[in-house]
mmCIF file of C-alpha atoms and ligand atoms in Angstrom:
data_model
loop_
_atom_site.group_PDB
_atom_site.id
_atom_site.type_symbol
_atom_site.label_atom_id
_atom_site.label_comp_id
_atom_site.label_asym_id
_atom_site.label_seq_id
_atom_site.Cartn_x
_atom_site.Cartn_y
_atom_site.Cartn_z
ATOM 1 C CA MET A 1 -0.026 -0.001 0.050
ATOM 2 C CA SER A 2 1.397 3.308 -0.893
ATOM 3 C CA ASP A 3 1.933 6.381 1.563
ATOM 4 C CA ALA A 4 -0.960 8.336 -0.229
ATOM 5 C CA VAL A 5 -3.306 5.399 0.086
ATOM 6 C CA SER A 6 -2.458 4.187 3.588
ATOM 7 C CA ILE A 7 -2.624 8.247 4.978
ATOM 8 C CA ALA A 8 -5.988 8.472 3.298
ATOM 9 C CA ARG A 9 -7.322 5.588 4.886
ATOM 10 C CA ASP A 10 -6.309 6.485 8.163
ATOM 11 C CA LEU A 11 -8.265 9.524 7.607
ATOM 12 C CA ILE A 12 -11.328 7.990 6.061
ATOM 13 C CA ARG A 13 -11.722 5.846 9.292
ATOM 14 C CA CYS A 14 -11.836 9.025 11.508
ATOM 15 C CA PRO A 15 -15.580 9.852 11.175
ATOM 16 C CA SER A 16 -14.866 13.716 10.688
ATOM 17 C CA VAL A 17 -18.526 14.571 9.820
ATOM 18 C CA THR A 18 -18.325 18.489 10.210
ATOM 19 C CA PRO A 19 -17.999 19.814 12.672
ATOM 20 C CA ALA A 20 -16.549 16.688 14.281
ATOM 21 C CA ASP A 21 -12.809 16.034 14.307
ATOM 22 C CA ALA A 22 -12.624 12.456 15.059
ATOM 23 C CA GLY A 23 -8.516 12.204 15.062
ATOM 24 C CA ALA A 24 -8.483 13.134 11.438
ATOM 25 C CA LEU A 25 -6.041 16.070 12.178
ATOM 26 C CA GLY A 26 -3.929 13.840 14.562
ATOM 27 C CA VAL A 27 -3.565 11.561 12.091
ATOM 28 C CA LEU A 28 -1.595 14.580 10.010
ATOM 29 C CA GLU A 29 0.059 15.935 12.912
ATOM 30 C CA THR A 30 1.869 12.485 13.726
ATOM 31 C CA ARG A 31 3.141 11.985 10.259
ATOM 32 C CA LEU A 32 3.901 15.980 9.445
ATOM 33 C CA LYS A 33 5.899 16.156 12.891
ATOM 34 C CA ALA A 34 7.953 12.733 12.366
ATOM 35 C CA ALA A 35 9.092 14.588 9.347
ATOM 36 C CA GLY A 36 10.269 17.585 10.976
ATOM 37 C CA PHE A 37 7.212 20.080 10.612
ATOM 38 C CA GLU A 38 6.555 22.645 13.301
ATOM 39 C CA VAL A 39 3.054 21.911 14.015
ATOM 40 C CA HIS A 40 0.084 23.903 15.310
ATOM 41 C CA ARG A 41 -3.169 23.014 16.334
ATOM 42 C CA VAL A 42 -5.877 25.808 16.572
ATOM 43 C CA THR A 43 -9.265 26.031 17.741
ATOM 44 C CA PHE A 44 -11.605 28.811 16.978
ATOM 45 C CA SER A 45 -15.026 29.670 18.384
ATOM 46 C CA GLU A 46 -17.671 31.844 17.474
ATOM 47 C CA PRO A 47 -21.142 32.024 19.543
ATOM 48 C CA GLY A 48 -23.976 29.879 18.094
ATOM 49 C CA THR A 49 -21.137 27.831 15.960
ATOM 50 C CA ALA A 50 -19.273 24.489 17.437
ATOM 51 C CA ASP A 51 -15.381 25.036 18.289
ATOM 52 C CA ILE A 52 -13.354 23.801 15.375
ATOM 53 C CA ASP A 53 -9.733 22.204 15.447
ATOM 54 C CA ASN A 54 -7.728 23.689 12.380
ATOM 55 C CA LEU A 55 -3.734 22.597 11.531
ATOM 56 C CA TYR A 56 -1.336 24.558 10.622
ATOM 57 C CA ALA A 57 2.323 23.040 10.050
ATOM 58 C CA ARG A 58 5.396 24.231 8.175
ATOM 59 C CA ILE A 59 8.807 23.452 7.471
ATOM 60 C CA GLY A 60 11.464 25.549 6.646
ATOM 61 C CA GLY A 61 11.736 29.483 7.169
ATOM 62 C CA GLU A 62 12.508 30.957 4.022
ATOM 63 C CA ALA A 63 11.019 32.045 0.658
ATOM 64 C CA PRO A 64 9.519 30.684 -1.474
ATOM 65 C CA HIS A 65 6.903 29.217 0.327
ATOM 66 C CA ILE A 66 4.196 26.984 -1.238
ATOM 67 C CA THR A 67 1.283 25.596 0.805
ATOM 68 C CA PHE A 68 -0.875 23.107 0.684
ATOM 69 C CA ALA A 69 -4.477 23.760 1.607
ATOM 70 C CA GLY A 70 -7.540 21.325 2.629
ATOM 71 C CA HIS A 71 -10.233 20.440 4.928
ATOM 72 C CA THR A 72 -10.572 17.267 6.830
ATOM 73 C CA ASP A 73 -13.879 17.511 7.339
ATOM 74 C CA VAL A 74 -16.853 15.503 5.470
ATOM 75 C CA VAL A 75 -20.387 15.443 4.631
ATOM 76 C CA PRO A 76 -22.537 13.310 6.445
ATOM 77 C CA PRO A 77 -22.694 9.577 4.912
ATOM 78 C CA GLY A 78 -26.194 9.207 3.972
ATOM 79 C CA ASP A 79 -27.707 5.883 4.561
ATOM 80 C CA GLU A 80 -24.901 3.882 5.486
ATOM 81 C CA THR A 81 -26.514 0.775 5.050
ATOM 82 C CA ALA A 82 -26.625 1.730 1.027
ATOM 83 C CA TRP A 83 -22.872 1.614 0.828
ATOM 84 C CA SER A 84 -21.230 -1.566 -0.606
ATOM 85 C CA HIS A 85 -18.311 -0.989 1.810
ATOM 86 C CA GLY A 86 -18.606 0.913 4.975
ATOM 87 C CA ALA A 87 -18.715 4.776 4.814
ATOM 88 C CA PHE A 88 -15.780 5.033 7.046
ATOM 89 C CA SER A 89 -14.007 1.804 6.573
ATOM 90 C CA GLY A 90 -11.320 2.794 4.384
ATOM 91 C CA GLU A 91 -11.498 -0.348 2.157
ATOM 92 C CA VAL A 92 -9.464 -0.974 -0.894
ATOM 93 C CA LYS A 93 -11.505 -3.388 -3.284
ATOM 94 C CA ASP A 94 -11.287 -3.753 -6.866
ATOM 95 C CA GLY A 95 -8.675 -0.591 -6.991
ATOM 96 C CA PHE A 96 -10.592 1.773 -5.195
ATOM 97 C CA LEU A 97 -10.545 3.565 -1.844
ATOM 98 C CA TYR A 98 -13.859 3.599 -0.565
ATOM 99 C CA GLY A 99 -15.019 5.926 1.991
ATOM 100 C CA ARG A 100 -16.853 9.022 2.759
ATOM 101 C CA GLY A 101 -14.218 11.948 1.782
ATOM 102 C CA ALA A 102 -12.045 9.760 -0.088
ATOM 103 C CA VAL A 103 -12.108 12.371 -3.147
ATOM 104 C CA ASP A 104 -13.453 15.189 -1.137
ATOM 105 C CA MET A 105 -11.205 15.869 0.170
ATOM 106 C CA LYS A 106 -9.110 13.346 2.503
ATOM 107 C CA GLY A 107 -7.572 11.556 -0.660
ATOM 108 C CA GLY A 108 -6.168 15.255 -1.831
ATOM 109 C CA ILE A 109 -4.786 15.774 1.150
ATOM 110 C CA ALA A 110 -3.059 12.041 1.539
ATOM 111 C CA CYS A 111 -1.632 12.538 -1.753
ATOM 112 C CA GLY A 112 -0.129 15.963 -0.561
ATOM 113 C CA VAL A 113 0.992 14.828 2.568
ATOM 114 C CA ALA A 114 2.722 11.875 0.877
ATOM 115 C CA ALA A 115 4.664 13.705 -1.987
ATOM 116 C CA VAL A 116 6.103 16.433 0.550
ATOM 117 C CA LEU A 117 7.277 13.416 2.712
ATOM 118 C CA ALA A 118 8.442 11.918 -0.259
ATOM 119 C CA HIS A 119 10.064 15.108 -1.287
ATOM 120 C CA LEU A 120 11.806 16.042 1.700
ATOM 121 C CA ALA A 121 13.261 12.379 1.901
ATOM 122 C CA ALA A 122 15.071 12.892 -1.225
ATOM 123 C CA HIS A 123 16.300 16.645 -0.273
ATOM 124 C CA GLY A 124 17.953 15.738 3.420
ATOM 125 C CA GLY A 125 14.634 16.453 5.076
ATOM 126 C CA LYS A 126 14.477 20.021 3.797
ATOM 127 C CA PRO A 127 12.217 21.903 0.892
ATOM 128 C CA ARG A 128 15.282 22.016 -1.152
ATOM 129 C CA ALA A 129 18.898 20.862 -0.506
ATOM 130 C CA ASP A 130 20.611 24.306 0.040
ATOM 131 C CA GLY A 131 17.802 24.606 3.039
ATOM 132 C CA LYS A 132 15.655 27.351 1.226
ATOM 133 C CA GLY A 133 12.414 27.609 0.813
ATOM 134 C CA SER A 134 9.140 26.630 2.814
ATOM 135 C CA ILE A 135 6.236 23.972 2.897
ATOM 136 C CA SER A 136 3.237 24.178 4.901
ATOM 137 C CA PHE A 137 -0.060 22.762 5.482
ATOM 138 C CA LEU A 138 -2.970 24.619 6.053
ATOM 139 C CA ILE A 139 -5.941 22.372 7.250
ATOM 140 C CA THR A 140 -9.307 23.370 8.375
ATOM 141 C CA GLY A 141 -12.235 21.226 9.914
ATOM 142 C CA ASP A 142 -14.900 23.496 8.721
ATOM 143 C CA GLU A 143 -15.126 23.661 5.178
ATOM 144 C CA GLU A 144 -18.352 21.623 4.705
ATOM 145 C CA GLY A 145 -20.511 23.494 7.394
ATOM 146 C CA VAL A 146 -21.005 27.079 8.180
ATOM 147 C CA SER A 147 -17.236 27.999 7.529
ATOM 148 C CA VAL A 148 -16.921 30.379 10.246
ATOM 149 C CA ASN A 149 -14.056 28.615 12.375
ATOM 150 C CA GLY A 150 -12.148 27.704 9.597
ATOM 151 C CA THR A 151 -9.703 28.787 6.698
ATOM 152 C CA VAL A 152 -10.674 32.279 7.047
ATOM 153 C CA LYS A 153 -9.757 32.661 10.957
ATOM 154 C CA LEU A 154 -6.585 30.254 10.331
ATOM 155 C CA LEU A 155 -5.287 32.419 7.614
ATOM 156 C CA GLN A 156 -5.891 35.838 9.903
ATOM 157 C CA TRP A 157 -4.302 33.613 12.941
ATOM 158 C CA ALA A 158 -1.087 32.951 10.377
ATOM 159 C CA ALA A 159 -0.495 36.619 9.196
ATOM 160 C CA ALA A 160 -0.534 37.690 12.676
ATOM 161 C CA ARG A 161 2.472 35.495 13.089
ATOM 162 C CA GLY A 162 4.107 37.000 10.125
ATOM 163 C CA GLU A 163 3.578 33.847 8.381
ATOM 164 C CA THR A 164 3.317 34.959 4.027
ATOM 165 C CA PHE A 165 2.804 32.458 1.457
ATOM 166 C CA ASP A 166 3.836 32.470 -1.992
ATOM 167 C CA HIS A 167 1.426 30.204 -3.448
ATOM 168 C CA CYS A 168 -1.085 27.649 -2.936
ATOM 169 C CA VAL A 169 -2.123 24.572 -4.028
ATOM 170 C CA LEU A 170 -5.884 23.613 -2.848
ATOM 171 C CA GLY A 171 -6.759 19.602 -3.098
ATOM 172 C CA GLU A 172 -10.267 19.936 -3.726
ATOM 173 C CA PRO A 173 -11.414 17.467 -6.455
ATOM 174 C CA SER A 174 -11.621 19.687 -9.425
ATOM 175 C CA ASN A 175 -11.132 17.280 -12.179
ATOM 176 C CA LEU A 176 -14.604 16.448 -13.947
ATOM 177 C CA GLU A 177 -13.956 13.171 -15.705
ATOM 178 C CA THR A 178 -10.491 12.374 -15.586
ATOM 179 C CA LEU A 179 -7.280 13.009 -13.791
ATOM 180 C CA GLY A 180 -5.923 15.695 -15.550
ATOM 181 C CA ASP A 181 -8.805 17.261 -17.290
ATOM 182 C CA CYS A 182 -8.854 20.609 -14.997
ATOM 183 C CA ILE A 183 -7.027 23.119 -12.880
ATOM 184 C CA LYS A 184 -9.212 25.457 -11.221
ATOM 185 C CA VAL A 185 -7.757 28.805 -11.524
ATOM 186 C CA GLY A 186 -10.484 30.885 -10.243
ATOM 187 C CA ARG A 187 -14.070 31.255 -9.259
ATOM 188 C CA ARG A 188 -17.060 33.597 -10.090
ATOM 189 C CA GLY A 189 -18.794 35.858 -7.489
ATOM 190 C CA SER A 190 -21.906 35.674 -6.199
ATOM 191 C CA GLN A 191 -24.177 38.707 -5.061
ATOM 192 C CA SER A 192 -27.863 38.782 -4.228
ATOM 193 C CA GLY A 193 -30.431 41.318 -3.920
ATOM 194 C CA THR A 194 -34.183 42.243 -3.655
ATOM 195 C CA LEU A 195 -35.810 44.548 -6.223
ATOM 196 C CA HIS A 196 -38.355 46.158 -4.412
ATOM 197 C CA VAL A 197 -41.429 48.035 -6.734
ATOM 198 C CA ASP A 198 -43.895 50.339 -4.972
ATOM 199 C CA GLY A 199 -47.744 50.841 -5.964
ATOM 200 C CA VAL A 200 -50.902 52.298 -4.673
ATOM 201 C CA GLN A 201 -53.011 49.770 -2.967
ATOM 202 C CA GLY A 202 -56.674 49.723 -4.201
ATOM 203 C CA HIS A 203 -60.114 48.258 -5.086
ATOM 204 C CA VAL A 204 -59.549 46.452 -8.725
ATOM 205 C CA ALA A 205 -62.815 48.088 -9.915
ATOM 206 C CA TYR A 206 -61.063 51.362 -9.436
ATOM 207 C CA PRO A 207 -57.960 50.843 -10.889
ATOM 208 C CA HIS A 208 -57.226 54.680 -11.486
ATOM 209 C CA ARG A 209 -57.606 55.419 -7.739
ATOM 210 C CA ALA A 210 -54.739 52.562 -7.470
ATOM 211 C CA ALA A 211 -51.174 51.837 -8.447
ATOM 212 C CA ASN A 212 -50.456 48.211 -9.170
ATOM 213 C CA PRO A 213 -47.155 47.406 -8.810
ATOM 214 C CA VAL A 214 -47.385 43.790 -10.816
ATOM 215 C CA PRO A 215 -47.155 44.628 -14.215
ATOM 216 C CA ASP A 216 -44.106 47.316 -12.977
ATOM 217 C CA ILE A 217 -41.977 44.892 -11.490
ATOM 218 C CA SER A 218 -42.348 42.361 -14.453
ATOM 219 C CA ARG A 219 -41.184 44.881 -17.109
ATOM 220 C CA LEU A 220 -38.077 45.842 -14.554
ATOM 221 C CA ILE A 221 -37.810 41.943 -14.372
ATOM 222 C CA VAL A 222 -37.606 41.773 -18.244
ATOM 223 C CA ALA A 223 -35.691 44.842 -18.746
ATOM 224 C CA LEU A 224 -32.513 43.741 -15.837
ATOM 225 C CA SER A 225 -32.932 40.036 -16.740
ATOM 226 C CA GLU A 226 -32.776 41.019 -20.688
ATOM 227 C CA GLU A 227 -29.491 42.860 -21.217
ATOM 228 C CA PRO A 228 -26.300 41.242 -20.579
ATOM 229 C CA LEU A 229 -23.895 41.825 -17.909
ATOM 230 C CA ASP A 230 -21.143 41.483 -20.272
ATOM 231 C CA HIS A 231 -19.912 39.154 -22.911
ATOM 232 C CA GLY A 232 -17.526 37.172 -20.831
ATOM 233 C CA SER A 233 -13.716 37.262 -20.167
ATOM 234 C CA ALA A 234 -10.397 35.837 -21.307
ATOM 235 C CA LEU A 235 -10.827 32.853 -18.560
ATOM 236 C CA PHE A 236 -14.830 33.462 -17.513
ATOM 237 C CA GLN A 237 -18.086 32.923 -19.105
ATOM 238 C CA ALA A 238 -20.698 35.616 -19.207
ATOM 239 C CA SER A 239 -21.647 37.294 -15.844
ATOM 240 C CA ASN A 240 -25.490 36.244 -15.216
ATOM 241 C CA LEU A 241 -28.041 37.693 -13.416
ATOM 242 C CA GLU A 242 -31.057 35.318 -12.626
ATOM 243 C CA PHE A 243 -34.276 36.022 -10.713
ATOM 244 C CA THR A 244 -35.341 33.515 -8.328
ATOM 245 C CA SER A 245 -38.794 34.670 -6.626
ATOM 246 C CA VAL A 246 -41.633 36.938 -7.336
ATOM 247 C CA ASP A 247 -43.939 37.997 -4.347
ATOM 248 C CA VAL A 248 -46.810 40.106 -4.106
ATOM 249 C CA GLY A 249 -48.212 38.639 -0.973
ATOM 250 C CA ASN A 250 -51.991 39.183 -1.707
ATOM 251 C CA SER A 251 -54.526 36.516 -1.203
ATOM 252 C CA ALA A 252 -57.450 38.886 -2.143
ATOM 253 C CA THR A 253 -58.641 38.499 -5.661
ATOM 254 C CA ASN A 254 -60.448 42.118 -5.360
ATOM 255 C CA VAL A 255 -57.386 44.190 -4.228
ATOM 256 C CA ILE A 256 -54.592 45.834 -6.423
ATOM 257 C CA PRO A 257 -51.660 45.174 -4.396
ATOM 258 C CA GLY A 258 -49.156 47.915 -2.854
ATOM 259 C CA GLN A 259 -46.167 46.565 -3.024
ATOM 260 C CA ALA A 260 -44.257 43.449 -4.822
ATOM 261 C CA ARG A 261 -40.577 42.228 -4.647
ATOM 262 C CA ALA A 262 -38.620 39.946 -6.370
ATOM 263 C CA LYS A 263 -34.858 38.271 -5.366
ATOM 264 C CA PHE A 264 -32.365 38.115 -7.958
ATOM 265 C CA ASN A 265 -28.600 36.366 -7.784
ATOM 266 C CA ILE A 266 -25.808 37.472 -10.216
ATOM 267 C CA ARG A 267 -22.894 35.294 -10.947
ATOM 268 C CA PHE A 268 -20.110 37.514 -11.998
ATOM 269 C CA ASN A 269 -16.915 37.498 -13.575
ATOM 270 C CA ASP A 270 -13.903 39.731 -13.510
ATOM 271 C CA ASN A 271 -15.187 42.423 -15.547
ATOM 272 C CA HIS A 272 -16.716 43.450 -12.168
ATOM 273 C CA THR A 273 -16.158 44.008 -8.572
ATOM 274 C CA GLN A 274 -19.122 43.779 -6.073
ATOM 275 C CA GLU A 275 -18.974 47.660 -6.113
ATOM 276 C CA THR A 276 -19.194 48.339 -10.019
ATOM 277 C CA LEU A 277 -21.580 45.490 -10.337
ATOM 278 C CA ARG A 278 -24.199 47.283 -8.195
ATOM 279 C CA ARG A 279 -23.778 50.780 -10.037
ATOM 280 C CA LEU A 280 -24.238 48.988 -13.116
ATOM 281 C CA VAL A 281 -27.297 47.247 -12.042
ATOM 282 C CA GLU A 282 -28.805 50.318 -10.237
ATOM 283 C CA GLU A 283 -28.088 52.242 -13.382
ATOM 284 C CA ARG A 284 -30.408 50.126 -15.811
ATOM 285 C CA LEU A 285 -33.135 50.309 -12.837
ATOM 286 C CA VAL A 286 -33.298 54.260 -13.053
ATOM 287 C CA LYS A 287 -33.300 53.866 -16.914
ATOM 288 C CA ALA A 288 -36.014 51.097 -17.022
ATOM 289 C CA CYS A 289 -38.283 52.959 -14.175
ATOM 290 C CA GLY A 290 -38.378 56.101 -15.878
ATOM 291 C CA ASN A 291 -39.825 58.940 -13.866
ATOM 292 C CA ARG A 292 -43.044 56.894 -13.225
ATOM 293 C CA ILE A 293 -42.346 53.695 -11.569
ATOM 294 C CA ARG A 294 -40.831 53.605 -7.961
ATOM 295 C CA ALA A 295 -38.431 50.836 -7.331
ATOM 296 C CA ARG A 296 -35.308 50.266 -5.297
ATOM 297 C CA ILE A 297 -32.819 47.387 -4.885
ATOM 298 C CA VAL A 298 -31.587 46.260 -1.175
ATOM 299 C CA TRP A 299 -28.304 43.850 -1.317
ATOM 300 C CA GLU A 300 -27.621 41.238 0.605
ATOM 301 C CA PRO A 301 -23.979 41.262 2.366
ATOM 302 C CA SER A 302 -21.581 38.796 0.607
ATOM 303 C CA ASN A 303 -18.066 37.467 1.091
ATOM 304 C CA SER A 304 -18.166 35.730 -2.511
ATOM 305 C CA ASN A 305 -16.048 37.995 -4.478
ATOM 306 C CA VAL A 306 -14.626 36.901 -8.118
ATOM 307 C CA PHE A 307 -11.040 35.879 -8.334
ATOM 308 C CA VAL A 308 -8.530 34.813 -10.618
ATOM 309 C CA THR A 309 -5.109 33.497 -10.755
ATOM 310 C CA LYS A 310 -4.064 34.640 -14.085
ATOM 311 C CA PRO A 311 -1.657 32.099 -16.241
ATOM 312 C CA GLY A 312 2.037 32.438 -15.739
ATOM 313 C CA PRO A 313 4.601 30.723 -14.235
ATOM 314 C CA PHE A 314 2.856 29.355 -11.068
ATOM 315 C CA THR A 315 0.060 27.758 -13.379
ATOM 316 C CA ASP A 316 2.818 26.472 -16.146
ATOM 317 C CA LEU A 317 4.605 24.526 -13.767
ATOM 318 C CA ALA A 318 1.276 22.916 -12.606
ATOM 319 C CA VAL A 319 0.458 22.064 -16.364
ATOM 320 C CA ALA A 320 3.523 21.057 -16.866
ATOM 321 C CA ALA A 321 3.579 18.375 -14.132
ATOM 322 C CA ILE A 322 -0.070 17.356 -14.575
ATOM 323 C CA GLU A 323 1.064 16.741 -18.529
ATOM 324 C CA GLU A 324 4.235 14.667 -17.394
ATOM 325 C CA VAL A 325 2.131 12.117 -15.474
ATOM 326 C CA ALA A 326 -1.496 12.400 -16.914
ATOM 327 C CA GLY A 327 -0.597 12.526 -20.540
ATOM 328 C CA ARG A 328 -2.706 15.487 -21.067
ATOM 329 C CA LYS A 329 -2.934 19.241 -20.684
ATOM 330 C CA PRO A 330 -5.488 20.310 -18.649
ATOM 331 C CA GLU A 331 -8.077 23.221 -19.380
ATOM 332 C CA LEU A 332 -7.850 26.321 -16.807
ATOM 333 C CA SER A 333 -11.492 26.321 -15.560
ATOM 334 C CA THR A 334 -13.436 29.147 -13.724
ATOM 335 C CA SER A 335 -16.581 27.395 -13.243
ATOM 336 C CA GLY A 336 -18.315 25.347 -10.474
ATOM 337 C CA GLY A 337 -19.395 26.363 -6.656
ATOM 338 C CA THR A 338 -17.310 28.399 -4.257
ATOM 339 C CA SER A 339 -14.429 26.842 -2.417
ATOM 340 C CA ASP A 340 -11.849 28.005 0.257
ATOM 341 C CA ALA A 341 -9.991 29.341 -2.307
ATOM 342 C CA ARG A 342 -11.829 32.552 -2.445
ATOM 343 C CA PHE A 343 -10.889 33.588 1.061
ATOM 344 C CA ILE A 344 -6.910 31.995 -0.133
ATOM 345 C CA SER A 345 -6.764 34.386 -2.926
ATOM 346 C CA SER A 346 -6.663 37.345 -0.740
ATOM 347 C CA TYR A 347 -3.226 36.199 0.252
ATOM 348 C CA CYS A 348 -1.420 34.350 -2.631
ATOM 349 C CA PRO A 349 -2.112 32.834 -5.825
ATOM 350 C CA VAL A 350 -4.123 29.727 -5.249
ATOM 351 C CA ILE A 351 -4.784 26.814 -7.862
ATOM 352 C CA GLU A 352 -7.223 24.108 -7.196
ATOM 353 C CA PHE A 353 -5.902 20.461 -8.314
ATOM 354 C CA GLY A 354 -7.215 17.490 -6.826
ATOM 355 C CA LEU A 355 -8.908 14.296 -7.718
ATOM 356 C CA VAL A 356 -11.838 13.532 -10.004
ATOM 357 C CA GLY A 357 -15.109 14.646 -8.384
ATOM 358 C CA GLN A 358 -17.538 12.288 -9.971
ATOM 359 C CA THR A 359 -18.606 10.628 -6.488
ATOM 360 C CA MET A 360 -18.141 13.466 -4.060
ATOM 361 C CA HIS A 361 -20.757 13.737 -1.575
ATOM 362 C CA GLN A 362 -22.523 10.523 -2.825
ATOM 363 C CA ILE A 363 -23.047 6.863 -1.465
ATOM 364 C CA ASN A 364 -19.975 4.991 -2.325
ATOM 365 C CA GLU A 365 -17.674 8.158 -2.762
ATOM 366 C CA ARG A 366 -14.554 6.212 -3.922
ATOM 367 C CA ALA A 367 -11.087 7.434 -5.458
ATOM 368 C CA ALA A 368 -9.333 5.120 -7.642
ATOM 369 C CA VAL A 369 -5.912 3.711 -6.420
ATOM 370 C CA SER A 370 -4.090 4.810 -9.577
ATOM 371 C CA ASP A 371 -5.453 8.215 -9.178
ATOM 372 C CA LEU A 372 -4.122 8.421 -5.820
ATOM 373 C CA GLU A 373 -1.046 7.035 -6.691
ATOM 374 C CA LYS A 374 -1.127 9.539 -10.280
ATOM 375 C CA LEU A 375 -1.999 12.911 -8.115
ATOM 376 C CA THR A 376 1.160 11.896 -5.566
ATOM 377 C CA ARG A 377 3.235 12.205 -8.412
ATOM 378 C CA ILE A 378 1.883 15.070 -9.948
ATOM 379 C CA TYR A 379 2.361 17.222 -6.539
ATOM 380 C CA ARG A 380 5.596 15.680 -6.417
ATOM 381 C CA GLY A 381 6.331 17.009 -10.158
ATOM 382 C CA VAL A 382 5.200 20.567 -8.882
ATOM 383 C CA LEU A 383 7.287 20.375 -5.794
ATOM 384 C CA ASP A 384 10.526 19.334 -8.044
ATOM 385 C CA ARG A 385 9.524 22.502 -10.605
ATOM 386 C CA TYR A 386 8.774 24.977 -8.204
ATOM 387 C CA PHE A 387 12.091 24.782 -5.802
ATOM 388 C CA ALA A 388 14.268 24.279 -8.946
ATOM 389 C CA GLY A 389 13.103 27.641 -10.314
ATOM 390 C CA ALA A 390 13.030 29.188 -6.945
HETATM 391 ZN ZN1 LIG B 1 -14.319 19.881 -0.759
#
């Protein structure tokens, strides 16, 4: 059994369903300490949420500093009797490692740890034989839940200690079908709001004494949905505004309602910031209202900004390492939902590359043993190139 498989199996055997740790971070702590890492276990709390264990481990004191990020918490197993192999058994059968977290993302973390340990062993126990360079692990137990006591606070804690990161690899399952098909280099931002339209309530038989907000909100919805926000950018698809509900709250058939509101969400690309996006939508609203319709937008707070790691030396070396092992050139993608990369991107360039995501969050979540071995070799290729070029 390779190191990656045995570390992944040990992690899976800890039933760390968010927010429980169940010994998962201890598995990493033991292995990293033995290899010479300085390991910190940090617990964060916040009223109304569970206390969460996190781990930060570093070897080396100098730049360049590459950090491997991830989470050891997992989603619940669902109906455990429906699993062909126990959800927390870490069983290997017919070339697959079974268990909750096998791909999301205990398997990815295990490959990172196995690659780093092999890299250190090959370089006299240091990131680089000349003693330069640093490698760290930034691991949280709070990604699948509310994400309050996890990566955000761990990054703040590290910054307060004077830690600086040059680059980050997040081992989330980034591949859609086959190992090597996709590196995630960014994500769209997300912003929600509610459109409020004020009319004048009245009797349906006397519409001239009322102002019906229903036709007006319909016009505004069409106006705001119709005109594209942009036409995409080099790495992103076009931004999109989508209305998700329309509500008048009127149960009477003989009353013209006084108000109407509609909720919407925008997924936006790097043509915008939250501020410029809000301004653009509000300008369009003013235009669509003319001097007749009375409407306003109430925006919801959002911590989901767009981010992108532009193609350059760091993405190039990852692409080269993947091509060498997987025999295919990965696409640089910005699709999909959010991850902790959105928080890490405020500190250093981050890419997401891990296992194949097909079975994540499903019954019988599993990772191919051959993929675990390949991903370990890819991470080693990243480390070799990273420290050779430093
Ligand atoms: Zn995940």
